[in-house]
Every structure is written in C-alpha cells, then in structure tokens.
Amino acid sequence: MARPRATAYGLAVPGRVTDLIHRHGDAILAVGLVALMIVQVWSLDVSRPDKLATTAGALALLVPLARRVRVPITLMAVLAAVGLLGQWLPKRVLDVEAFGLIVLLVVYNGAAHTSGRRAWSAGAMTTAFGLTVLVTDPDGVTFGGVIFFTLLFGAPWLAGYVVQRRRVSEARMRWERDAAEAAIVDERARIARELHDVVAHAISVIVLQARGGRRLLDSEPGETRGALDTIEHTGQQALVEMRRLVGLLRESDEELALAPQPSLSRLDALVDQVRVAGLPVELVVEGTPVDLPPGVDLSAYRIVQEALTNALKHAGPARARVILRYEQDRLEVDVADDGAGTTNGDAGGHGLVGIRERVSVYGGELEAGPRAGGGYAVCARLPYASKR
C-alpha cells in the first residue's frame, strides 16, 4: 500500500520528505544558505585569498546555524565575528544576498529563542554588531545606511520578540491549565480517600450489627430489631455520603480522564515547558533509576511540578535546578532556585502544603526554606517502600 502523501502549497510531498524536513530542517536550511553564500562569493571578481577567507567564515557559521535553536547566543557571536572580520575584506564579499539572509535569520532566531538575561545579551550583541558594521562602512555613516541597518537588524528582532512573547504566553497558559488540572486530580484523590473512609466505616458497622442480630434472632427479638434499625440508618447515611462524593467526582472532560498518568518518565517534557514559560531549568539525575511504586512516582512528579510552579510565580528572574537522586532505599527530589523570592508557598493552597501532604502520605521527609545564598529550596525524601 502506497504511503500517504502530505500536501504543501497544493503540491503533493512524499511522506519521507516531510519527515526529513521535520527532523533536520534547520540543518538543511543551514547547508543551503552557507552553500549559496560560498557560490555567490566565488562568483565575485575578488582575489582568491579574499574568497578563501570568506569561505572559511561561511563554514564557521554552518554548525551553529544548524543548531540555531539550541545555541542562539553562540550563533550571534560567530556571526558578529564573521561580520567584523569581513570589514577588512573587500566590501562586496559580505554584500551577497545569502549573507543578508543569514543575518536576518540569526537576528530573528536570537530574539525568538532567548528570554530573560540571555535575551538582553542577544539584544546588546545585535546592537553592537549593527553599530560596528555601520560605523566601519567604507562609505561612511549616511542617512540611508542608518535606515538600512535599522531595518536589517530591527525588523527581524521585533518579529522574533513577538514570536517569543507569544510562545511564553501560550506556555504560561498551558502551565496554569495543567496546574489547575493537577489541583482537580488532588481534590479527587482527597474525595476518594474520604469515600473509602465513609464506605469502610459503614460496611464495618453493618457487618458487625448483622452478625450480632443473627445470633440474637431467636433469643432476643427486640435486640435484633435494634440491630436492623442500626443497619438501616447506617446504610442510608452511607448512601447519602456516597451520592455526594460521587457527584463531586463526575467529570465532563473525558480526555482528562483518559490521559496517561504523569510520572518521572515524562519529567523532561515538564521541564521543557517551564523553560519555555521563562524559567531556565537544569535537570540532573544521580544514581541508577529504579522502578518506583506508582504512587511514589506520581508524587515525585507532582512535587517537582508544584515546586517549579511556585518558583515560576515567586522567584522573579532566576534559574532553577532539579535533582533526582536515587539512593539505596529512597528517592531524593531537590528543587532549588536562585531568585529573589523569600517564600515558595502558594497562596492558593496547592504549593508547599500540597508537597508536604504528598511526602507525609509515604512517610517521607521534607525540608523547604530560603537558601543562604539567595533563592528557595525544596528537598523531599520519599522511601521506595512506604513506612505507613
């Protein structure tokens, strides 16, 4: 059976081509731009050493350009170095269209894929590069040159900034939605525990009364009637409580009910989401990961989620570090930030209180508070086997 074809601009595109573009699009674009620049430079009427020097500069851009999303600052630094070195070469070698396209892409990329201090660094580097190129122009500083360089550097930077802010806004909305869903899941768990307690108590009373009533059925009918009355009353109370709690557990969102349960295996996606929302996070795993009980696995994930949520809300401009430490008999979860916030407690009641409750359920230990060097730290220790 033939593989379905995707369409692009009305043209049928083989599925393998779309997969290749999706996986290696940045590398393909980098190779294409660098190759085009080299071809255009070698078509110019300049000396061979100038062509070789420009070719070396173009090749220096290849690797960071192919990894532009991951290394935007490095890419801008390499571009600035190539551009400044090009000022000692004939002007025409960097006037080729391909180099202009590379500049547009790099400036846009620097604004679209940085935030916080890195964004300020990228902006300062872009401004310094543009001013240096403008001032060292052999034709001197002209009004037309100012307009040209303002558009060359300003327009892609503004476009990238708009894209970056939209991405951050969407990430924050997703994060808040996930936090709200997690709060709902926690509330359901609390209701489920309450339901268990209600039903377990009621059934225990009913069983004991039924057993006693059976023994007294012939000898003391009056006592048997009292036992039956107790059974009826207890059963009615249990039904009322069950109806109330089951009503709270009803959920119209079937997708949420069918969604896979969060676990540490999905922690990378969570960390990436926080990074996009504006908080740089480093994830470190120490020791050999082990298969955790489902409850411990879920609790560890939620502890990291809640701690990062609070850091995102209260720490201000900061960086966070998450450490999962697999020890012989327990898992340690450390989440620390270097922000200015003095507390990571969530005013909504789902922050540190929720973390403490999760740790307590499994007989673990929790340490949370401001760090000596600034910032806030949460350290939870969860035994693999519950002490409860």
XYZ file of N, CA and C in Angstrom, residues 191-192 194-200 202 234-250:
81
model
N -11.177 13.261 47.856
C -12.559 12.785 47.916
C -12.598 11.259 47.904
N -11.716 10.660 47.094
C -11.673 9.196 47.035
C -11.291 8.607 48.391
N -11.801 10.051 51.262
C -12.952 10.273 52.135
C -14.049 9.243 51.857
N -14.260 8.965 50.567
C -15.264 7.967 50.188
C -14.901 6.595 50.753
N -13.619 6.265 50.683
C -13.160 4.982 51.228
C -13.430 4.913 52.720
N -13.130 6.012 53.424
C -13.340 6.019 54.872
C -14.822 5.862 55.214
N -15.672 6.600 54.461
C -17.111 6.533 54.733
C -17.640 5.123 54.504
N -17.312 4.557 53.349
C -17.828 3.234 52.999
C -17.259 2.163 53.928
N -15.957 2.251 54.208
C -15.340 1.247 55.080
C -15.972 1.269 56.467
N -19.014 2.413 57.261
C -20.408 1.965 57.197
C -20.499 0.451 57.062
N -27.414 3.296 59.221
C -26.030 3.419 58.743
C -25.963 3.324 57.224
N -26.732 2.393 56.651
C -26.747 2.260 55.197
C -27.267 3.503 54.513
N -28.323 4.107 55.075
C -28.861 5.335 54.492
C -27.831 6.462 54.541
N -27.152 6.594 55.667
C -26.118 7.632 55.776
C -25.004 7.405 54.758
N -24.589 6.152 54.599
C -23.518 5.852 53.643
C -23.955 6.173 52.222
N -25.212 5.869 51.882
C -25.710 6.181 50.545
C -25.709 7.683 50.289
N -26.128 8.464 51.286
C -26.133 9.926 51.124
C -24.720 10.443 50.880
N -23.765 9.961 51.677
C -22.384 10.414 51.518
C -21.804 9.966 50.180
N -22.102 8.741 49.780
C -21.581 8.244 48.505
C -22.137 9.052 47.339
N -23.433 9.371 47.374
C -24.011 10.168 46.297
C -23.361 11.548 46.229
N -23.118 12.131 47.399
C -22.487 13.451 47.415
C -21.079 13.397 46.838
N -20.299 12.430 47.263
C -18.912 12.346 46.826
C -18.798 11.918 45.368
N -19.625 10.973 44.940
C -19.590 10.551 43.542
C -20.003 11.698 42.635
N -20.942 12.520 43.088
C -21.319 13.692 42.300
C -20.155 14.642 42.114
N -19.325 14.797 43.147
C -18.145 15.655 43.026
C -17.104 15.052 42.099
N -17.085 13.724 42.017
C -16.078 13.061 41.188
C -16.438 13.042 39.711
N -17.667 13.375 39.369
C -18.061 13.354 37.961
C -17.269 14.396 37.200
